[in-house]
mmCIF file of C-alpha atoms in Angstrom:
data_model
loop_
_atom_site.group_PDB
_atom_site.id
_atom_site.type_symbol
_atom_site.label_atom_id
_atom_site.label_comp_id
_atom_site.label_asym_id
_atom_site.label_seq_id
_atom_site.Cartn_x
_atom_site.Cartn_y
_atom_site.Cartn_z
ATOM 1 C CA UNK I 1485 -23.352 22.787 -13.826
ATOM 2 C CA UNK I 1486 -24.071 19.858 -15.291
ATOM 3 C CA UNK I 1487 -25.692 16.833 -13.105
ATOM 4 C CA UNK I 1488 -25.012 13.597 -14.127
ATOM 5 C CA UNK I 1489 -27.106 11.861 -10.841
ATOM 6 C CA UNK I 1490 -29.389 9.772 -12.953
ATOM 7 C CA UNK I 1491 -26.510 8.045 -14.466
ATOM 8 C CA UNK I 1492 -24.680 7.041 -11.696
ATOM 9 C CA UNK I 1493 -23.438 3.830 -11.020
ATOM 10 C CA UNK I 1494 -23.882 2.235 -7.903
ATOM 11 C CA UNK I 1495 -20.445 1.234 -6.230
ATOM 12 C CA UNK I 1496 -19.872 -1.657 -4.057
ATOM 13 C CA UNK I 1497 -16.562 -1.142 -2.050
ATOM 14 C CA UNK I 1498 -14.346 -3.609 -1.788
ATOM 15 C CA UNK I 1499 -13.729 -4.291 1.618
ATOM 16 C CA UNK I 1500 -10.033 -4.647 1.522
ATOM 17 C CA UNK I 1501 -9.135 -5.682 5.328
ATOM 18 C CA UNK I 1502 -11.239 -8.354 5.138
ATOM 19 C CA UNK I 1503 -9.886 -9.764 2.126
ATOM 20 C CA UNK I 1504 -6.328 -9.445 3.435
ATOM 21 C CA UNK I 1505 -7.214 -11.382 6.296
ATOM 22 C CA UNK I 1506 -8.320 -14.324 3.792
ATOM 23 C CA UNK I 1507 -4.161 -14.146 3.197
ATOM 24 C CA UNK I 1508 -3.115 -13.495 7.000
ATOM 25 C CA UNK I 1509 -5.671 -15.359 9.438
ATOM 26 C CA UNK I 1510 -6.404 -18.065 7.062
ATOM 27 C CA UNK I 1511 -3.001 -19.175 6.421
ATOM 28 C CA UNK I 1512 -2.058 -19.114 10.087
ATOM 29 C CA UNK I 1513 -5.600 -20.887 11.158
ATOM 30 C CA UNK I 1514 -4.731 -23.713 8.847
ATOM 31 C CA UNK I 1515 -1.525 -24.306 9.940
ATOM 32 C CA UNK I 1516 -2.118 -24.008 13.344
ATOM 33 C CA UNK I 1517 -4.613 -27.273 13.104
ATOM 34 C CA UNK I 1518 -2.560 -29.410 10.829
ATOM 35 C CA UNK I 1519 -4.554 -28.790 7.977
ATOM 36 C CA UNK I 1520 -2.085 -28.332 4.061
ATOM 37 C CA UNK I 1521 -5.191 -27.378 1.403
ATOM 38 C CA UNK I 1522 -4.999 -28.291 -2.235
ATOM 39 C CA UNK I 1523 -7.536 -26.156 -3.622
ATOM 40 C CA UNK I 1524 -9.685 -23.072 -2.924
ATOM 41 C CA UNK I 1525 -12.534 -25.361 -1.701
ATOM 42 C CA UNK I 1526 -10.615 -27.128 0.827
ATOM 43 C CA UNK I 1527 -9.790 -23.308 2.101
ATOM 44 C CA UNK I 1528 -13.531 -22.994 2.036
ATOM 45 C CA UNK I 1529 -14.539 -25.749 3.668
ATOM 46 C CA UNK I 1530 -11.724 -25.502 6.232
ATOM 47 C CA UNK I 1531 -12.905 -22.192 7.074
ATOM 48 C CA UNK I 1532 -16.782 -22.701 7.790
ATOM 49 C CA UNK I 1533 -16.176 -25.678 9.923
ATOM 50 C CA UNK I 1534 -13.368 -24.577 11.802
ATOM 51 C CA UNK I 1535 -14.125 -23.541 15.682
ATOM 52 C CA UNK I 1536 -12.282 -20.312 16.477
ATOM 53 C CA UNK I 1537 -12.634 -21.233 20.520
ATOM 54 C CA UNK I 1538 -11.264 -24.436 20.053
ATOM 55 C CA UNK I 1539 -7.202 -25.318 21.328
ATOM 56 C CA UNK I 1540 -5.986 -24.866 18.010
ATOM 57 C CA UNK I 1541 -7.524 -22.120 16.867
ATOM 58 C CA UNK I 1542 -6.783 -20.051 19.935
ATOM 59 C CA UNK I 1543 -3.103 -20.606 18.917
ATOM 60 C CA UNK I 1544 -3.875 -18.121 16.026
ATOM 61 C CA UNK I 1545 -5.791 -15.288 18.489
ATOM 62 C CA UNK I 1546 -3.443 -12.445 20.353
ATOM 63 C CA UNK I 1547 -6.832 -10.646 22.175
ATOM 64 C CA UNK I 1548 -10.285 -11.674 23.033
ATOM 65 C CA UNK I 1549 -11.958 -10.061 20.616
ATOM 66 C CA UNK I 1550 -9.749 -11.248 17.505
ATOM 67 C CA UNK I 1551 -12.245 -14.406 17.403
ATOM 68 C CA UNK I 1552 -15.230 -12.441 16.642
ATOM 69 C CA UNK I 1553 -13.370 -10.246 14.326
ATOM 70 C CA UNK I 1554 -12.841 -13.547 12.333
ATOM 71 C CA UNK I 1555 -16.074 -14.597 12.102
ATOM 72 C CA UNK I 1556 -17.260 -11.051 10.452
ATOM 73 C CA UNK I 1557 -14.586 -11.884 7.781
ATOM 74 C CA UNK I 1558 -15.562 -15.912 7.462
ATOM 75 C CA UNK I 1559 -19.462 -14.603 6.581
ATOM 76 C CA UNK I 1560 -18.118 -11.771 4.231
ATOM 77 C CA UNK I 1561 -16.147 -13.657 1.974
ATOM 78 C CA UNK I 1562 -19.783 -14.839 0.499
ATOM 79 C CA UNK I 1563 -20.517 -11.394 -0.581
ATOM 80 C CA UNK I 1564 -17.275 -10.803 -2.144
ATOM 81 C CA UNK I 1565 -16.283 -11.725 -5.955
ATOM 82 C CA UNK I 1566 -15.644 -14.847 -6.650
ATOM 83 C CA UNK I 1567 -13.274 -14.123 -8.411
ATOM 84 C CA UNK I 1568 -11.691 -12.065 -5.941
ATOM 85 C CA UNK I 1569 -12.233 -14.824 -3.485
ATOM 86 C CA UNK I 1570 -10.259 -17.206 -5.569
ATOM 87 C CA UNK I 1571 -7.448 -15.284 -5.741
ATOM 88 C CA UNK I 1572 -6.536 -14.548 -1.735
ATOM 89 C CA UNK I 1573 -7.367 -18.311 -1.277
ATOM 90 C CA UNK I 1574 -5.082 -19.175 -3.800
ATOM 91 C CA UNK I 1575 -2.692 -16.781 -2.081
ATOM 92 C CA UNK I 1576 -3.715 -18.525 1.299
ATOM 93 C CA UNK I 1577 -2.315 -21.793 -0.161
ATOM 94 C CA UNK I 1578 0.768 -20.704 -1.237
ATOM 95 C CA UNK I 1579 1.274 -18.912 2.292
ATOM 96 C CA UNK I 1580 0.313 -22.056 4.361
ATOM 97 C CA UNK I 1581 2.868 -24.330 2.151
ATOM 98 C CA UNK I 1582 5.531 -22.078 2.614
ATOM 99 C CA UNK I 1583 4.753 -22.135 6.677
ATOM 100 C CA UNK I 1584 5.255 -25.552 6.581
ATOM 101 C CA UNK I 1585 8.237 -25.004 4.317
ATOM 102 C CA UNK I 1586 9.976 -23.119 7.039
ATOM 103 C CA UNK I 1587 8.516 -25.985 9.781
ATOM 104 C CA UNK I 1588 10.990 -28.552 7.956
ATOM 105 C CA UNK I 1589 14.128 -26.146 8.205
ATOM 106 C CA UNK I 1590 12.756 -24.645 11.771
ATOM 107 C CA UNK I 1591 9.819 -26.027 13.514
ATOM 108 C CA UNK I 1592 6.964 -24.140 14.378
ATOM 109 C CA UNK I 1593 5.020 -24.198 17.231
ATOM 110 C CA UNK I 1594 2.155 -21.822 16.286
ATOM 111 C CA UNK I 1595 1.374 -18.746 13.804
ATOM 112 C CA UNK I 1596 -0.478 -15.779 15.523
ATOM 113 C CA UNK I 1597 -2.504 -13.170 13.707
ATOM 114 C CA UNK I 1598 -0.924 -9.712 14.411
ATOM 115 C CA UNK I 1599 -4.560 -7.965 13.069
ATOM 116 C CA UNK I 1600 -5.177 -5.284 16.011
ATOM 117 C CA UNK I 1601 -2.445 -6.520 17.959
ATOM 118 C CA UNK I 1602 1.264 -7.806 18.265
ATOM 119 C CA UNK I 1603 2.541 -10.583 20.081
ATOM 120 C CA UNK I 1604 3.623 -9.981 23.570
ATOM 121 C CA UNK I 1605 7.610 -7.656 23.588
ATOM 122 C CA UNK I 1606 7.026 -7.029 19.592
ATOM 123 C CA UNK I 1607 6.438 -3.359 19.170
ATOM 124 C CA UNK I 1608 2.956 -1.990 18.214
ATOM 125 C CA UNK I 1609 4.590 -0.415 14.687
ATOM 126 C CA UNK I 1610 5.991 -3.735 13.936
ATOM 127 C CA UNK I 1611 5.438 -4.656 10.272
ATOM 128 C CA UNK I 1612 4.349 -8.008 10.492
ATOM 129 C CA UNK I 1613 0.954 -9.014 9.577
ATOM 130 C CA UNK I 1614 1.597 -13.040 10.809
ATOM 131 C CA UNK I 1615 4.005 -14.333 13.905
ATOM 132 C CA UNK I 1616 5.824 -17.158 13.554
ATOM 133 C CA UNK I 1617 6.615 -18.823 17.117
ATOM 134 C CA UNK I 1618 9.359 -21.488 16.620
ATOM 135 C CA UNK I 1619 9.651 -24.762 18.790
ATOM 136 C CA UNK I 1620 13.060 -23.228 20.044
ATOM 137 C CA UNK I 1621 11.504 -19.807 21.095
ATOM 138 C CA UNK I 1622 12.619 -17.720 18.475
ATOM 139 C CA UNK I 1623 10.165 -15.588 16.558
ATOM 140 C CA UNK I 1624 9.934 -14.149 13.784
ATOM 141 C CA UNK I 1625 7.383 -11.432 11.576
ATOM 142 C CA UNK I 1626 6.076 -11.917 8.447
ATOM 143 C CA UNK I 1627 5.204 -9.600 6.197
ATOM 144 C CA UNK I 1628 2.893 -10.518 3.169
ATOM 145 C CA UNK I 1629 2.123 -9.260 -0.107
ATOM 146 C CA UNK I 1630 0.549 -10.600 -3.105
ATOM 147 C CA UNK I 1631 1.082 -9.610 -7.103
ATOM 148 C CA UNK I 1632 1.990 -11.080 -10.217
ATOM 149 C CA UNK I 1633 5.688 -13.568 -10.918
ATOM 150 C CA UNK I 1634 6.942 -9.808 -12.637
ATOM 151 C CA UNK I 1635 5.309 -6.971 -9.970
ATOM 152 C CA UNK I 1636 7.443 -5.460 -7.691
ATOM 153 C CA UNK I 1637 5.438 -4.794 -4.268
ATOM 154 C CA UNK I 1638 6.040 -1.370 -2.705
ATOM 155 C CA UNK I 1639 8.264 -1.442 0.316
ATOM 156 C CA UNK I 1640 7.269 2.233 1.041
ATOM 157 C CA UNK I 1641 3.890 2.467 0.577
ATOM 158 C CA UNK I 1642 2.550 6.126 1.618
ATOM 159 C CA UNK I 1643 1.541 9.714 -0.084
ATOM 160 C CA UNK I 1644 2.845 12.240 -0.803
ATOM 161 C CA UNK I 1645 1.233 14.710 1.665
ATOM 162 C CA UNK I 1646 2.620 12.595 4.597
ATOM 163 C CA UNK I 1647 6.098 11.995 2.832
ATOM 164 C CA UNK I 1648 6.337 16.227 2.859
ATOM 165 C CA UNK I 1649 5.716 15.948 6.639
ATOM 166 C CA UNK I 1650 8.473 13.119 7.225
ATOM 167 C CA UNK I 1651 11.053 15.296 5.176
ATOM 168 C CA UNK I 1652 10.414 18.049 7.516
ATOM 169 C CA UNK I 1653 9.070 20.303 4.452
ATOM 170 C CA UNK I 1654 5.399 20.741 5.700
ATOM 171 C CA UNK I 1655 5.125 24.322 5.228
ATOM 172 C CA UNK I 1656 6.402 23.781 1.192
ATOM 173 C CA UNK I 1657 3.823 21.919 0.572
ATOM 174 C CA UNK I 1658 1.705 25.097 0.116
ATOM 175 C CA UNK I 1659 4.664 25.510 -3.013
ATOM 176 C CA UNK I 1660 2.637 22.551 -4.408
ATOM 177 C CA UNK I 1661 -0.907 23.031 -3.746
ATOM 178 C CA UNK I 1662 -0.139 26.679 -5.816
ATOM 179 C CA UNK I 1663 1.213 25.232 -8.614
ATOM 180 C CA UNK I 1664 -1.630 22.762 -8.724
ATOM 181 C CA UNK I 1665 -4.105 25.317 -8.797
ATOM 182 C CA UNK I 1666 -2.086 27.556 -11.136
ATOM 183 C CA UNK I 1667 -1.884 24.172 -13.737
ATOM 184 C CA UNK I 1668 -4.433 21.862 -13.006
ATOM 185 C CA UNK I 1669 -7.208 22.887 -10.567
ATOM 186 C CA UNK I 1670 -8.120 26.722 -12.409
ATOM 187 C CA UNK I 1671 -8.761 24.369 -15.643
ATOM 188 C CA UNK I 1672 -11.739 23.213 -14.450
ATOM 189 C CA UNK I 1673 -14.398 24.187 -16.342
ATOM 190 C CA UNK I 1674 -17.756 25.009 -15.021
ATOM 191 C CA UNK I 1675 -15.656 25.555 -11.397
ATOM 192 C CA UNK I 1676 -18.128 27.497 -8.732
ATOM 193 C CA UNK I 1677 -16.716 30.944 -8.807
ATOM 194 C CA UNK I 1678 -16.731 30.845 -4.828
ATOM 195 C CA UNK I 1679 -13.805 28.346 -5.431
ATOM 196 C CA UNK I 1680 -10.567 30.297 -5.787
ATOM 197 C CA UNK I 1681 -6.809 29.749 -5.147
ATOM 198 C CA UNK I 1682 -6.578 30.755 -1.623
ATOM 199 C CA UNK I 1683 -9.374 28.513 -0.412
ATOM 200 C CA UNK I 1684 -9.713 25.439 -3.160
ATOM 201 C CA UNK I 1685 -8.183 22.966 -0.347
ATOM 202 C CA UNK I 1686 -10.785 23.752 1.905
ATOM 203 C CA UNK I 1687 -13.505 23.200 -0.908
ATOM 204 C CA UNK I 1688 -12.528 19.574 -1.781
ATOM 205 C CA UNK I 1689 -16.239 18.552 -2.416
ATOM 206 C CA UNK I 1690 -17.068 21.594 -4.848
ATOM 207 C CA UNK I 1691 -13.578 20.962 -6.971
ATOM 208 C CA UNK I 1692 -14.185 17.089 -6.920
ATOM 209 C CA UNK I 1693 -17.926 17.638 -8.516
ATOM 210 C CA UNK I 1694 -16.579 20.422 -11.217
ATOM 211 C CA UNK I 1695 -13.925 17.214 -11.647
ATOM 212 C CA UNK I 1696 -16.137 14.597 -12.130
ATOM 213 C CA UNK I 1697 -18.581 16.398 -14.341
ATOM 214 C CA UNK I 1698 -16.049 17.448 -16.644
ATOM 215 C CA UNK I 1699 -14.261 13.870 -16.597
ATOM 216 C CA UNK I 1700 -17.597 12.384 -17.570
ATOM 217 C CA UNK I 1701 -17.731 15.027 -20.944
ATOM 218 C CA UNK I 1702 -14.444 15.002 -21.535
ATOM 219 C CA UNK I 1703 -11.871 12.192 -20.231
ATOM 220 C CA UNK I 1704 -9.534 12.920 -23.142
ATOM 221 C CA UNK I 1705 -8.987 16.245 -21.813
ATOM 222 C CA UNK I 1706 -9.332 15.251 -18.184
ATOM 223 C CA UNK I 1707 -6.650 12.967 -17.921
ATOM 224 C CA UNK I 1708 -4.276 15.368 -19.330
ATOM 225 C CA UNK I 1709 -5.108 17.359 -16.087
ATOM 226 C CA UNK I 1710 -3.859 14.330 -14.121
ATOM 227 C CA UNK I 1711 -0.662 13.672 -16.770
ATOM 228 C CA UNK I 1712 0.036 17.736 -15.325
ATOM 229 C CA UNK I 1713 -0.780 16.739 -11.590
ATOM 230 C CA UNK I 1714 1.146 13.555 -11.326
ATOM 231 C CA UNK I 1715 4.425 15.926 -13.060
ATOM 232 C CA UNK I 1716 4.087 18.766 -10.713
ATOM 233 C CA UNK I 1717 3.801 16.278 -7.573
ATOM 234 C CA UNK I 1718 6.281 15.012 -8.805
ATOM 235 C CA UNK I 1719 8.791 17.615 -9.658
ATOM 236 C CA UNK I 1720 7.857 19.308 -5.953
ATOM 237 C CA UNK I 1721 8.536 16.368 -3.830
ATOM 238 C CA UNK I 1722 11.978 15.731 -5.894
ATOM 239 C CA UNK I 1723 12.697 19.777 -5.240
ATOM 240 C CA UNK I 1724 12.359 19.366 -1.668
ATOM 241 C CA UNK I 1725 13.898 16.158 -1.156
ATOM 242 C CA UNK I 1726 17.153 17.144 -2.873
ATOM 243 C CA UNK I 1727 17.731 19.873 -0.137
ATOM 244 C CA UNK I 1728 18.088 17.329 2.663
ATOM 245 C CA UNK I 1729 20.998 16.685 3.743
ATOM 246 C CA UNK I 1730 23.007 13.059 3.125
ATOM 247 C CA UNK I 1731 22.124 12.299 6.878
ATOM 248 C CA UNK I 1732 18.728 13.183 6.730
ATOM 249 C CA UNK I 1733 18.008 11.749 3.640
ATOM 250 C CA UNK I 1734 19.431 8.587 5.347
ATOM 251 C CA UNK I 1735 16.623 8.941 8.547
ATOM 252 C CA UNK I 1736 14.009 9.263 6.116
ATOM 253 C CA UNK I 1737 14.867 5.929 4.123
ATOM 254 C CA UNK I 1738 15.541 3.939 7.150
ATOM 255 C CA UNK I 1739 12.077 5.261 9.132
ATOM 256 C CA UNK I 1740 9.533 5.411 6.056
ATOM 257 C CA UNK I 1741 11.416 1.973 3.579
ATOM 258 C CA UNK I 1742 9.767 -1.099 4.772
ATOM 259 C CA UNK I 1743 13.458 -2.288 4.841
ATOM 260 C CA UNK I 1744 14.086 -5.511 6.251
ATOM 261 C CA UNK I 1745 16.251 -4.297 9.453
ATOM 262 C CA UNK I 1746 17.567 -5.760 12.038
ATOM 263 C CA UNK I 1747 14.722 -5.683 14.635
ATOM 264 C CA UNK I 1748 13.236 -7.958 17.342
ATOM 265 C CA UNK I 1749 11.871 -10.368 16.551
ATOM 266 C CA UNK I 1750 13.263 -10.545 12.517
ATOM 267 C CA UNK I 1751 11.023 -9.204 9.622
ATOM 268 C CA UNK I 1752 10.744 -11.133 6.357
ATOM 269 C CA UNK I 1753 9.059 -10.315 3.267
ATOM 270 C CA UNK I 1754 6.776 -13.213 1.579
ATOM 271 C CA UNK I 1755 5.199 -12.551 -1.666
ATOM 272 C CA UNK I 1756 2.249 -14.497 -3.054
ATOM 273 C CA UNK I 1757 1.517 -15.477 -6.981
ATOM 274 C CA UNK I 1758 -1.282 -17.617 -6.990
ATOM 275 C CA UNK I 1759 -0.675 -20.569 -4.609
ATOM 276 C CA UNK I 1760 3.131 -20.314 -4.784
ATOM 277 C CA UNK I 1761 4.533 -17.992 -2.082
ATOM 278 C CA UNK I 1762 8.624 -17.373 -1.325
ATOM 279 C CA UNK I 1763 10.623 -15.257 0.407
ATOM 280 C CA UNK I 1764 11.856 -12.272 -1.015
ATOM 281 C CA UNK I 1765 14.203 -9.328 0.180
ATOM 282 C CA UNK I 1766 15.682 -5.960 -0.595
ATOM 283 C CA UNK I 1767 19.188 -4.927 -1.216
ATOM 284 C CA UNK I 1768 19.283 -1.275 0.489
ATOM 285 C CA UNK I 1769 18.858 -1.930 3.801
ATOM 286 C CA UNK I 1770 22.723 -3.167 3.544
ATOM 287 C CA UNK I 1771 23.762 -0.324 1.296
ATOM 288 C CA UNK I 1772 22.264 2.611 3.281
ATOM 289 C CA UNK I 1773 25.064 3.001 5.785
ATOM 290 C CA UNK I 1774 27.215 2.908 2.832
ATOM 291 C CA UNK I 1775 25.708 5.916 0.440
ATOM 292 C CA UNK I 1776 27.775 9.189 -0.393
ATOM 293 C CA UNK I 1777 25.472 11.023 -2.008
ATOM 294 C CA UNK I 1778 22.023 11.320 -3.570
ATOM 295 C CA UNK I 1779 20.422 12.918 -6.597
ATOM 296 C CA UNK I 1780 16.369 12.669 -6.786
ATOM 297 C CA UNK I 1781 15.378 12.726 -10.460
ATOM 298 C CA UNK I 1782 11.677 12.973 -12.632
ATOM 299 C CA UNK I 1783 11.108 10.463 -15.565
ATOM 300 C CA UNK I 1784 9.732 12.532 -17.898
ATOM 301 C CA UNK I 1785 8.613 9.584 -20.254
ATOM 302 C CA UNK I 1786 6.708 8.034 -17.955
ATOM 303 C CA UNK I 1787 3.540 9.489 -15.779
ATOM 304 C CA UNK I 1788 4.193 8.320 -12.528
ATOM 305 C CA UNK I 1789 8.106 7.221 -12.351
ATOM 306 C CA UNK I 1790 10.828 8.842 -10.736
ATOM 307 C CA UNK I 1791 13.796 7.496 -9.220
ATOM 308 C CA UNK I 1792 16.655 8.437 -6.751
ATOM 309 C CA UNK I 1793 20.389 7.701 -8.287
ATOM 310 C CA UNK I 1794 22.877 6.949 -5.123
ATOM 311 C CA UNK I 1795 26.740 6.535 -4.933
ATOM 312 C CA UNK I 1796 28.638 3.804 -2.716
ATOM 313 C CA UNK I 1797 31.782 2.764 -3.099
ATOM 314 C CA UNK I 1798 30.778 0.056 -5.071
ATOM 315 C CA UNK I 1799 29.160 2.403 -7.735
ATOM 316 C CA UNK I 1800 25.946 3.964 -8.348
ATOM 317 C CA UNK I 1801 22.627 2.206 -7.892
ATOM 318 C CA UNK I 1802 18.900 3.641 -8.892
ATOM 319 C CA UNK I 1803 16.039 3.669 -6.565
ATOM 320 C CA UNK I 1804 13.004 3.325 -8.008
ATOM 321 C CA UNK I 1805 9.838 5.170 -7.055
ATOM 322 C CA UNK I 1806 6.435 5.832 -8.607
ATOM 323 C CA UNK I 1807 3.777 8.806 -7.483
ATOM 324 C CA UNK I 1808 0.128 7.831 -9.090
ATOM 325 C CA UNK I 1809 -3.165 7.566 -8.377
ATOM 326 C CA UNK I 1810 -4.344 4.424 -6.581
ATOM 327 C CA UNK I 1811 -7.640 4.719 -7.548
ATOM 328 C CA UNK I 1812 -10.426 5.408 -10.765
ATOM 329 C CA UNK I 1813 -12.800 7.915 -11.555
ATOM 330 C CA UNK I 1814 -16.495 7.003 -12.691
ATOM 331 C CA UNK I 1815 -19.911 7.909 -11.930
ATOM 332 C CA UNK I 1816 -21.143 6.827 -8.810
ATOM 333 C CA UNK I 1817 -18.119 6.818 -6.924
ATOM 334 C CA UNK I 1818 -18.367 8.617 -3.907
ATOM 335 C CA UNK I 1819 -16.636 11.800 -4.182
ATOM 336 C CA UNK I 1820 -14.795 11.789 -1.195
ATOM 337 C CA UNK I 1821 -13.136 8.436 -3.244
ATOM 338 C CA UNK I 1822 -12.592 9.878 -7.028
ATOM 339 C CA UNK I 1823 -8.589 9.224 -7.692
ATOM 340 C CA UNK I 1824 -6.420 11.081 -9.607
ATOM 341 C CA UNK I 1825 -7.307 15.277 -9.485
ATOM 342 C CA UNK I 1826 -9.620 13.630 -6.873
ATOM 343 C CA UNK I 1827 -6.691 13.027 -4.245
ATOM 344 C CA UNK I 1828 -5.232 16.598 -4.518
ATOM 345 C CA UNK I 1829 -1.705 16.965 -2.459
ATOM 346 C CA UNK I 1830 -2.491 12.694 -1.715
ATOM 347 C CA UNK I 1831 -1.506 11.243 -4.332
ATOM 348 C CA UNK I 1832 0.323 7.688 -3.478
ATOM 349 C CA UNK I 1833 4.110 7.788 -3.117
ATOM 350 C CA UNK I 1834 5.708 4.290 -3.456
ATOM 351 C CA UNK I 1835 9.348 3.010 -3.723
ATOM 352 C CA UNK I 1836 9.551 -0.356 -5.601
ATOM 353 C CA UNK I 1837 13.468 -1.733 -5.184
ATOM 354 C CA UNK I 1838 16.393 -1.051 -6.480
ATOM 355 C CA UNK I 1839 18.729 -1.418 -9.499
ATOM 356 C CA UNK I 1840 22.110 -1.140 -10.482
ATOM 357 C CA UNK I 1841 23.256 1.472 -12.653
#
């Protein structure tokens, strides 16, 4: 086999929970001391000098050790991209404005930080990366998410390993990991001959190598492996999911959808562009109880799309869902990291709204 060592790039990770605090702890920091930034340096600024043990900034803190966990963050963001950087602070603008957005409608009386923890009676699986404590003791979750003005955000974001375990279809997913061997996997050129169809899951390392080696000759060819992959895990999830029944495809939406439920306290999506942020919501949390019937479907002209046609009484509406790769392939990469043939039964499973038909 070939070895392509000396070429290798080196990687530097991105470290993505620190950057999402720059759009959760930031925003609720600034807001909790008064402070409405106009630009990505005031957010910088604001941030050194703040004291996370003063009054204020305790407001923002739900354990003792949250403090020190914002610190780490503070002194990382200087070994980030700039360019990066920019963006979440951006983000962090837009957030804070629409905070005090909601303070003229509802006043607030402090934002809290729900990093390792939630607020006191919220439950631990509560979606809500900030709290919102209201002058009149209401409460309510926030969820955030930042794109473009024309991306949808996923409001199930998971794989599609785990998404054959919340079906109930666990023991089919061997169905899958077959037919990836049979179609994508056995392709593999240069493949150790130890490596065979009855053991290739166990043998992740030797398959990813024999990947990257011949993605790095060949990516032409290489990709059309993945075009196969993201079809098969896609046709096999659709199999199984259209033998659930129309109640148990109903538990599975309502437990896996990030749907905006009734819960305590009240979940509401906000979505970032730059340093606008609104609120935004999702129609099929009110349909649900209403569906009839259900009909997963592949698109074949498209590599990652599928969708999920319903019936109401109001008519038919479309669910749409994507299952892709969320990450590259290059030299250097770790292998435990490669994406695409690299994530083998894990490829990400995502539903992205809905439309009317």
């Amino acid at each position: 086999m070939k070895s392509f060592g000396k070429f290798y790039l080196q990687e530097k990770r991105v470290d993505t929970t620190a950057t999402a605090a720059y759009t959760e702890l930031y925003p609720a920091l600034m807001f909790n001391h008064g402070f409405r930034p106009v630009s990505v340096e005031d957010v910088k600024k604001f941030v050194y000098r703040t004291k996370l043990d003063d009054t204020n900034s305790k407001k923002t803190f739900l354990n003792t050790s949250d403090p020190e966990s914002a610190k780490i963050y503070i002194d990382k963001m200087s070994s980030i991209s700039p360019t990066l950087v920019k963006t979440k602070l951006q983000n962090a603008i837009g957030i804070v404005n629409y905070l005090y957005d909601l303070h003229t409608t509802n006043p607030i009386k402090s934002v809290a930080w729900g990093f390792r923890d939630k607020p006191k009676g919220v439950p631990t699986n509560h979606a809500g990366d900030i709290f919102v404590n209201f002058k009149d003791n209401s409460m309510i979750g926030i969820s955030l998410k930042a794109g473009t003005s024309k991306s949808k955000e996923p409001l199930l974001n998971s794989y599609v390993g785990t998404q054959y375990k919340r079906i109930n279809r666990e023991k089919k997913i061997l169905d899958l990991e077959n037919a990836l061997w049979d179609s994508v996997y056995s392709k593999l050129p240069e493949l150790p001959e130890d490596v065979k169809k009855i053991n290739y899951m166990s043998k992740k390392a030797k398959v990813r190598q024999a990947y990257l080696d011949y993605f790095l000759v060949n990516q032409t060819e290489a990709d059309e492996l993945y075009k196969i992959m993201a079809r098969i895990s896609r046709e096999k999830f659709i199999e199984q999911l259209n033998t659930l029944s129309l109640d148990e495809f109903k538990v599975w939406v309502e437990k896996n959808f990030n749907l905006q439920k009734p819960q305590n306290p009240p979940l509401v999506l906000v979505k970032a562009v730059k340093n606008t942020a609104e609120q935004k919501g999702d129609d099929l949390q009110s349909i649900l109880p209403l569906i009839t019937d259900f009909k997963a479907k592949i698109n074949l002209s498209s590599v990652q799309e599928w969708f999920i046609d319903i019936d109401t009484p109001d008519g038919s509406k479309r669910l749409l869902l994507t299952i892709r790769s969320d990450s590259g392939v290059r030299a250097g990469k770790k292998l435990a990291r490669l994406g695409k043939l690299g994530k083998f039964t894990m490829l990400k499973l995502q539903y992205n709204g809905i439309k009317n038909l």
